[in-house]
Coordinates of N, CA, C and O in Angstrom, one line a residue:
X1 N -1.4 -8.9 -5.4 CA -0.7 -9.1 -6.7 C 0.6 -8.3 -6.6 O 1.7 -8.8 -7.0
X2 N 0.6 -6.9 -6.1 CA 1.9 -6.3 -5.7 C 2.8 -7.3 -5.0 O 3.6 -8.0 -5.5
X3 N 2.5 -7.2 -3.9 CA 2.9 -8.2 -2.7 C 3.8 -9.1 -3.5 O 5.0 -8.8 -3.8
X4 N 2.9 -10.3 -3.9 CA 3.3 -11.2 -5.4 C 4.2 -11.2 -6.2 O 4.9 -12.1 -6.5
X5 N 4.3 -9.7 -6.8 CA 5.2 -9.5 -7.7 C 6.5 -9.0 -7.3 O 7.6 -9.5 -7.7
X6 N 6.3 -8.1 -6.5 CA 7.9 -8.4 -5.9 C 8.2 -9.2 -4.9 O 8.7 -8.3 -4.2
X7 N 8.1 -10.0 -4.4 CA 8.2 -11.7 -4.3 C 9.0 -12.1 -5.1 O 10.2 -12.3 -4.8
X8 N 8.2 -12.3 -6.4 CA 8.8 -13.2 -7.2 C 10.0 -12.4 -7.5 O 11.0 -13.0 -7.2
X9 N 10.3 -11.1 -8.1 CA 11.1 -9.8 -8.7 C 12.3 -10.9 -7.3 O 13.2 -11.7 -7.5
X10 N 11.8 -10.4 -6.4 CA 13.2 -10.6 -5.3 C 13.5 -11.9 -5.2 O 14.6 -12.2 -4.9
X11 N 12.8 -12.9 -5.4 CA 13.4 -14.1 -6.2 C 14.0 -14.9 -6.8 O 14.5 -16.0 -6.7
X12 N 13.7 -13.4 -7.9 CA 14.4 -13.9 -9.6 C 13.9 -15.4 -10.2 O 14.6 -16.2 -10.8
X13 N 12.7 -15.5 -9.9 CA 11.9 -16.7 -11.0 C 11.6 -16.7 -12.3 O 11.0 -15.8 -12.8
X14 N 12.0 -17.3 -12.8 CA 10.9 -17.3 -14.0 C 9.5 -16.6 -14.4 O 8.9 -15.9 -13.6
X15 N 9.1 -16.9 -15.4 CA 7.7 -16.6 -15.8 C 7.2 -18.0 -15.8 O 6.0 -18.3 -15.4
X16 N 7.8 -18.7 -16.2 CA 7.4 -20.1 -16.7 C 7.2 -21.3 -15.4 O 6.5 -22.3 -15.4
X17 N 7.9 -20.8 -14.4 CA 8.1 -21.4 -12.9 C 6.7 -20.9 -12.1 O 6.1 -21.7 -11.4
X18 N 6.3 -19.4 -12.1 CA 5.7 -18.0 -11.2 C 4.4 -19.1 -12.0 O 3.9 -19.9 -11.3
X19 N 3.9 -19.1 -13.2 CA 2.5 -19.8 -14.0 C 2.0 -21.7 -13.3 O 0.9 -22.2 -13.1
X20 N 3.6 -22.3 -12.9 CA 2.8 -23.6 -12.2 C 2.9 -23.3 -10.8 O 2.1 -24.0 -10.2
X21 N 3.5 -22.6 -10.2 CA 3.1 -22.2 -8.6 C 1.7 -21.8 -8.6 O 1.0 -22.4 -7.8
X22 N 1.1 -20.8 -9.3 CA 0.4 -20.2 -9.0 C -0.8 -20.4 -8.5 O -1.4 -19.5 -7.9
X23 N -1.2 -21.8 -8.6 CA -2.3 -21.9 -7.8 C -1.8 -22.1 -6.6 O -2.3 -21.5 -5.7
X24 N -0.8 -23.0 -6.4 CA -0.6 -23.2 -4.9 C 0.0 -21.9 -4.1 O 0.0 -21.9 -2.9
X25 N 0.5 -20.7 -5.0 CA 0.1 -19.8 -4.3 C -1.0 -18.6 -3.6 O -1.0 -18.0 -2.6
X26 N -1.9 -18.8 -4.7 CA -3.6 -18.3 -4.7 C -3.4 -19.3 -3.5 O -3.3 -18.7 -2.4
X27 N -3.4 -20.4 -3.2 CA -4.2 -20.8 -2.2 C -3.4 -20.6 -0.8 O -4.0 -20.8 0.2
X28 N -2.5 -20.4 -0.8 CA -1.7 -19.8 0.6 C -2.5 -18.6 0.4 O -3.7 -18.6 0.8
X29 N -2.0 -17.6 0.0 CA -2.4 -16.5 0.2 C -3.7 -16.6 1.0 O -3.9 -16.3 2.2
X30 N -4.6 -17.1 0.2 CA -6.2 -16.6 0.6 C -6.4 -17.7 2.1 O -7.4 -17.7 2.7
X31 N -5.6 -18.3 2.3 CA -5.3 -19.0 3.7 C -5.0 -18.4 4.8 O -5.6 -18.4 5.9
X32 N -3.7 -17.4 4.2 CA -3.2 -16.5 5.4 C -4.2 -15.2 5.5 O -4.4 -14.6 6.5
X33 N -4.9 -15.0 4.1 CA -5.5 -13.8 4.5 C -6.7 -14.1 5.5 O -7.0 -13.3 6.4
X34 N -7.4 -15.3 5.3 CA -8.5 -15.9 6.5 C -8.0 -16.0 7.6 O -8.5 -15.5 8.6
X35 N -6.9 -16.6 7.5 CA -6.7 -16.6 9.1 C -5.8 -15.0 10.0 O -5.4 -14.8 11.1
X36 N -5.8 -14.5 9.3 CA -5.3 -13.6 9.8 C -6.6 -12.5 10.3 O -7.0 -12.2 11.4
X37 N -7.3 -12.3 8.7 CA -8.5 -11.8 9.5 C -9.1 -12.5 10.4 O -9.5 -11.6 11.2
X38 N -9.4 -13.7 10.9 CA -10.1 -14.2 11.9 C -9.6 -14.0 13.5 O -10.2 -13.4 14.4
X39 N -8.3 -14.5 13.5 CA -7.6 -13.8 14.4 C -7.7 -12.4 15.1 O -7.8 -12.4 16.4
X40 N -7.8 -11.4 14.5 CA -8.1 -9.6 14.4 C -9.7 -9.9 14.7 O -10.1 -9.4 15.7
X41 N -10.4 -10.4 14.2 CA -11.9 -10.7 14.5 C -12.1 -10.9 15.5 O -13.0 -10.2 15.9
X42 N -11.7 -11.9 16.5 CA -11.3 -12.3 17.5 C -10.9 -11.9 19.0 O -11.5 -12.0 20.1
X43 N -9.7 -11.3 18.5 CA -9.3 -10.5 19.1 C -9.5 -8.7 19.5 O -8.9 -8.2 20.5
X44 N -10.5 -8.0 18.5 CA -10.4 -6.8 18.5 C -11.8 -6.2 19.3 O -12.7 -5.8 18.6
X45 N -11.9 -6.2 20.0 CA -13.6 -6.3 20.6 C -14.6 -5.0 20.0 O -15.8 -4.9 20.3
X46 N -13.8 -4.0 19.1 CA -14.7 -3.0 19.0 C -14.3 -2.5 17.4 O -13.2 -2.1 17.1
X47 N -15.2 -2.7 16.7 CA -14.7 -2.1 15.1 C -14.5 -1.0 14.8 O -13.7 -0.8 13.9
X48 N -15.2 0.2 15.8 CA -14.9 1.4 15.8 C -13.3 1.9 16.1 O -12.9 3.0 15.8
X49 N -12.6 1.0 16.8 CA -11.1 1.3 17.0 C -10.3 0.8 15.5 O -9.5 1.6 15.1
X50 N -10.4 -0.3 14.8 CA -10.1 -0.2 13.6 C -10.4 0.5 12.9 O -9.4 1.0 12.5
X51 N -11.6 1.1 12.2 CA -12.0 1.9 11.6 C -11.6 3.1 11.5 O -11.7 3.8 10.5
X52 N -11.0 3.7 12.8 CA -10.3 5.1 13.4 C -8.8 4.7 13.1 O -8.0 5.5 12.6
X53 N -8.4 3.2 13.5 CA -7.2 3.3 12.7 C -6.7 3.6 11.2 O -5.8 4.4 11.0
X54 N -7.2 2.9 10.0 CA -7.5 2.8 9.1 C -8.0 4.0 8.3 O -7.8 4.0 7.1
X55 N -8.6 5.0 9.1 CA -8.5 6.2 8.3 C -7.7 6.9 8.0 O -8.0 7.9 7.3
X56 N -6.5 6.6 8.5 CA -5.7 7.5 7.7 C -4.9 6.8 6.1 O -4.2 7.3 5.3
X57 N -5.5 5.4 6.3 CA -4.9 5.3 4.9 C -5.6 5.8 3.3 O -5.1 5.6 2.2
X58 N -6.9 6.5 3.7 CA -7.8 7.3 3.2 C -7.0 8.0 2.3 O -7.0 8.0 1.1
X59 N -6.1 9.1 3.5 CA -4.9 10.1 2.7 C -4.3 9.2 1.8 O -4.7 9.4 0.7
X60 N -3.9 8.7 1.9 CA -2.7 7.4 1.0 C -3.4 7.3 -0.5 O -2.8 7.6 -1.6
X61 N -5.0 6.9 -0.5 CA -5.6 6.7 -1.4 C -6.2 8.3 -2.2 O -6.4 8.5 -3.4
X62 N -6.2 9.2 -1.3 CA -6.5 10.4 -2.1 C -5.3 11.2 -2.3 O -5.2 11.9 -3.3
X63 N -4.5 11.2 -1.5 CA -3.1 12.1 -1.9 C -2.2 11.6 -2.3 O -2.0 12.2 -3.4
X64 N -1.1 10.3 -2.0 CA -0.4 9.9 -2.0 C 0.1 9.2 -3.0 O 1.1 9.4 -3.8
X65 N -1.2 8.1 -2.9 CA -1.0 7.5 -4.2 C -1.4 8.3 -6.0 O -1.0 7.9 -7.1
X66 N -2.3 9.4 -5.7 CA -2.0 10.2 -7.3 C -0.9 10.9 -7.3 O -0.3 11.2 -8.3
X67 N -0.5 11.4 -5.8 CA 1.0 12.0 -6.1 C 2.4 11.3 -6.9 O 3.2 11.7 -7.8
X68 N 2.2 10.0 -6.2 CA 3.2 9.4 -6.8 C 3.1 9.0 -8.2 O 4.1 8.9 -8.9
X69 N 1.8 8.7 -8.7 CA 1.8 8.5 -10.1 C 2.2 9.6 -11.3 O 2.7 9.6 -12.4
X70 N 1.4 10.8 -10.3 CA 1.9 12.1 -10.7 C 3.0 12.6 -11.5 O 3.2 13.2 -12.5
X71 N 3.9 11.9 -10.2 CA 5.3 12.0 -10.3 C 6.4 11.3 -11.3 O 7.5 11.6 -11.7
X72 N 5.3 9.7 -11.7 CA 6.2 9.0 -12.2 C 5.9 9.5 -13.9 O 6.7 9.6 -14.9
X73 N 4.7 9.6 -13.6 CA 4.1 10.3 -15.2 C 5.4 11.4 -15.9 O 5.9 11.4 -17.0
X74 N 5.6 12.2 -15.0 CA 6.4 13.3 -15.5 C 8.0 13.2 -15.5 O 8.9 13.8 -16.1
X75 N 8.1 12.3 -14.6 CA 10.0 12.1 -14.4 C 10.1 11.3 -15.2 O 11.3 11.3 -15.5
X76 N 9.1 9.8 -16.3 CA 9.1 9.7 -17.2 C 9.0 10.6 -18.6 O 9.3 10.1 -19.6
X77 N 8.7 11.4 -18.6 CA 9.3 11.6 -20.3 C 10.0 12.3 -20.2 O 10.4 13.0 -19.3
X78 N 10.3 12.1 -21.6 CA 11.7 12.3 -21.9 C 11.6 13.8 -23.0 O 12.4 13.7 -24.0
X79 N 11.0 14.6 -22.9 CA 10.7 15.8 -24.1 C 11.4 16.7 -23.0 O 11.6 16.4 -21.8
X80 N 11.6 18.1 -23.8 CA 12.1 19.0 -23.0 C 11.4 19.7 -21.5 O 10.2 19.9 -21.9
X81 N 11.5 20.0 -20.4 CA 11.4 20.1 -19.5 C 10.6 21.4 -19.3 O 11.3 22.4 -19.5
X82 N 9.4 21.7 -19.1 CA 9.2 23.2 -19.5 C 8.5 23.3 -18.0 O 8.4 22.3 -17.3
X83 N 8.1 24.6 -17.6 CA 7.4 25.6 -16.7 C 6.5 24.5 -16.1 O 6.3 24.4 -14.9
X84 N 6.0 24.0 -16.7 CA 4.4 23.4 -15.8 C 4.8 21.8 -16.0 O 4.2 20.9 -15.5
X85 N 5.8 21.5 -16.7 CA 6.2 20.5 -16.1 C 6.8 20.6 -14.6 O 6.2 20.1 -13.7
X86 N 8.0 21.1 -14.4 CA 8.4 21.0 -13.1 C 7.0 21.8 -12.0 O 6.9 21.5 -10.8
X87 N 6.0 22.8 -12.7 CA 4.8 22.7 -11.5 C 4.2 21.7 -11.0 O 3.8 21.6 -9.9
X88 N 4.3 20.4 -12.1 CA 3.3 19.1 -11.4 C 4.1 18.5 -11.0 O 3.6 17.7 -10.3
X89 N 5.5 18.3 -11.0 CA 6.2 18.0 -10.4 C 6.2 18.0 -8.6 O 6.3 17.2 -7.7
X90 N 6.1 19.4 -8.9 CA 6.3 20.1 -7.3 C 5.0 19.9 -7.0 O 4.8 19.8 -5.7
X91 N 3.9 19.8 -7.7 CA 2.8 19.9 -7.5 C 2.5 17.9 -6.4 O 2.0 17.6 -5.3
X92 N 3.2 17.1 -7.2 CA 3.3 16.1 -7.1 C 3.6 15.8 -5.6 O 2.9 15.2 -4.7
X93 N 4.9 16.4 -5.5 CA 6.0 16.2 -3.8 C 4.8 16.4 -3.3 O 4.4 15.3 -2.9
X94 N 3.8 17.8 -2.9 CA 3.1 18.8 -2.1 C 1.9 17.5 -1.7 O 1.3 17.4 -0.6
X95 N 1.6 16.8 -2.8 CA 1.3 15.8 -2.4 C 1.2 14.7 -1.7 O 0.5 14.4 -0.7
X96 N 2.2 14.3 -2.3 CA 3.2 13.1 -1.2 C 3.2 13.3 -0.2 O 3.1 12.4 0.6
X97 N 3.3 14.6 0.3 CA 4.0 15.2 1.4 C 2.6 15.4 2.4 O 2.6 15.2 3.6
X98 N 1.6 15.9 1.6 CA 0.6 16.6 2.7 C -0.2 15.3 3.0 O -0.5 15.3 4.2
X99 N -0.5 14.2 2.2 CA -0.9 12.6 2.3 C -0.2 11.6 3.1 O -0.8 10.5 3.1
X100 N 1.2 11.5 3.8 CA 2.1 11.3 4.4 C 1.5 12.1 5.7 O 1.3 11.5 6.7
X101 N 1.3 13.4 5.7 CA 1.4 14.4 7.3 C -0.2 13.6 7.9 O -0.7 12.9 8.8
X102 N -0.5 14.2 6.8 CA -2.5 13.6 7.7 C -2.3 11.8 8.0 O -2.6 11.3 9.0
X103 N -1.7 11.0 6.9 CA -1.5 10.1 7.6 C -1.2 9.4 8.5 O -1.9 8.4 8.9
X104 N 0.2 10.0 9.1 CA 1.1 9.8 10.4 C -0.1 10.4 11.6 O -0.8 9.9 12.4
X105 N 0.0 11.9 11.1 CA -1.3 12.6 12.4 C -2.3 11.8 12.5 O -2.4 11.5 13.7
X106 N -3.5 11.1 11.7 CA -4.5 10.4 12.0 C -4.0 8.7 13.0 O -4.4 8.3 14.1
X107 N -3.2 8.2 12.1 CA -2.5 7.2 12.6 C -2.2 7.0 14.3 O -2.6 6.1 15.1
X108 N -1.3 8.3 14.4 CA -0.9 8.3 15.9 C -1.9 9.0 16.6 O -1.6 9.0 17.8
X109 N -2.8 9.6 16.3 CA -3.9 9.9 16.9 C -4.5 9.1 17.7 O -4.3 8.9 18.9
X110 N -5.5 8.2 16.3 CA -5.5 6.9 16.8 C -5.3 6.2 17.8 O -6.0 5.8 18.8
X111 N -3.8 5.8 17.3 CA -3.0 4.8 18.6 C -3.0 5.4 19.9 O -3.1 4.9 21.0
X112 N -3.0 6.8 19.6 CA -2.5 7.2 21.0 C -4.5 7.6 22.1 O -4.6 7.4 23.3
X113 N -5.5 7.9 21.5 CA -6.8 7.4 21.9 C -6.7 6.2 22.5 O -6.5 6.1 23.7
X114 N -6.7 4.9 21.5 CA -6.5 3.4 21.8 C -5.9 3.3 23.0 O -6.5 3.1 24.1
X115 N -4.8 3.5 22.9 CA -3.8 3.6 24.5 C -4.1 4.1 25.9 O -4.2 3.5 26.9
X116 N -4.2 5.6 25.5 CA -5.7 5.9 26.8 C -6.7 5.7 27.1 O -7.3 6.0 28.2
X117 N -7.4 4.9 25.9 CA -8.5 4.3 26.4 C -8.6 3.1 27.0 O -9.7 2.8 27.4

């Protein structure tokens, strides 16, 4: 649905255009998504090497992504700016930031196992 929406955003469609596509886009999609997984199915002889890849997007889902909402929560309003506001702010980055390092580290871990192995 992300994906989708800026798609269309980069587009510039309608609403009224995005509502009669839409099935025939549901049905690409869920086309490419089959064949792509089948492909990777196919091709990957061991699930335990995806699985080791894939964990780092773990960080993403526990740090990353509340960081950034974190962040949007507070750089949206608009009231005076006080002490513990700019802490969750900062508190926010430290986030981003530490969800981003374990990512890359697990990531290239990974790949780099994969490769020697």
């Amino acid at each position: 649905a992300v994906i989708e929406g800026l798609w269309l955003r980069f587009q510039g469609e309608q609403v009224e255009v995005c509502v009669r596509r839409e099935q025939r886009r549901r049905i690409l999609q869920t086309l490419v998504w089959f064949v792509v997984t089948l492909v990777l199915a196919l091709f990957i002889p061991d699930i335990g090497r995806v699985i080791s890849l894939i964990g780092g997007l773990a960080a993403c889902f526990i740090f990353v992504f509340p960081g950034l909402c974190l962040m949007q929560a507070k750089l949206s309003e608009t009231d005076s700016r006080s002490t513990s506001w700019h802490g969750l702010v900062i508190l926010g980055v430290a986030m981003v930031t530490l969800g981003a390092f374990i990512f890359g580290l697990t990531t290239s871990n990974s790949i780099y196992q994969d490769v020697v192995n």
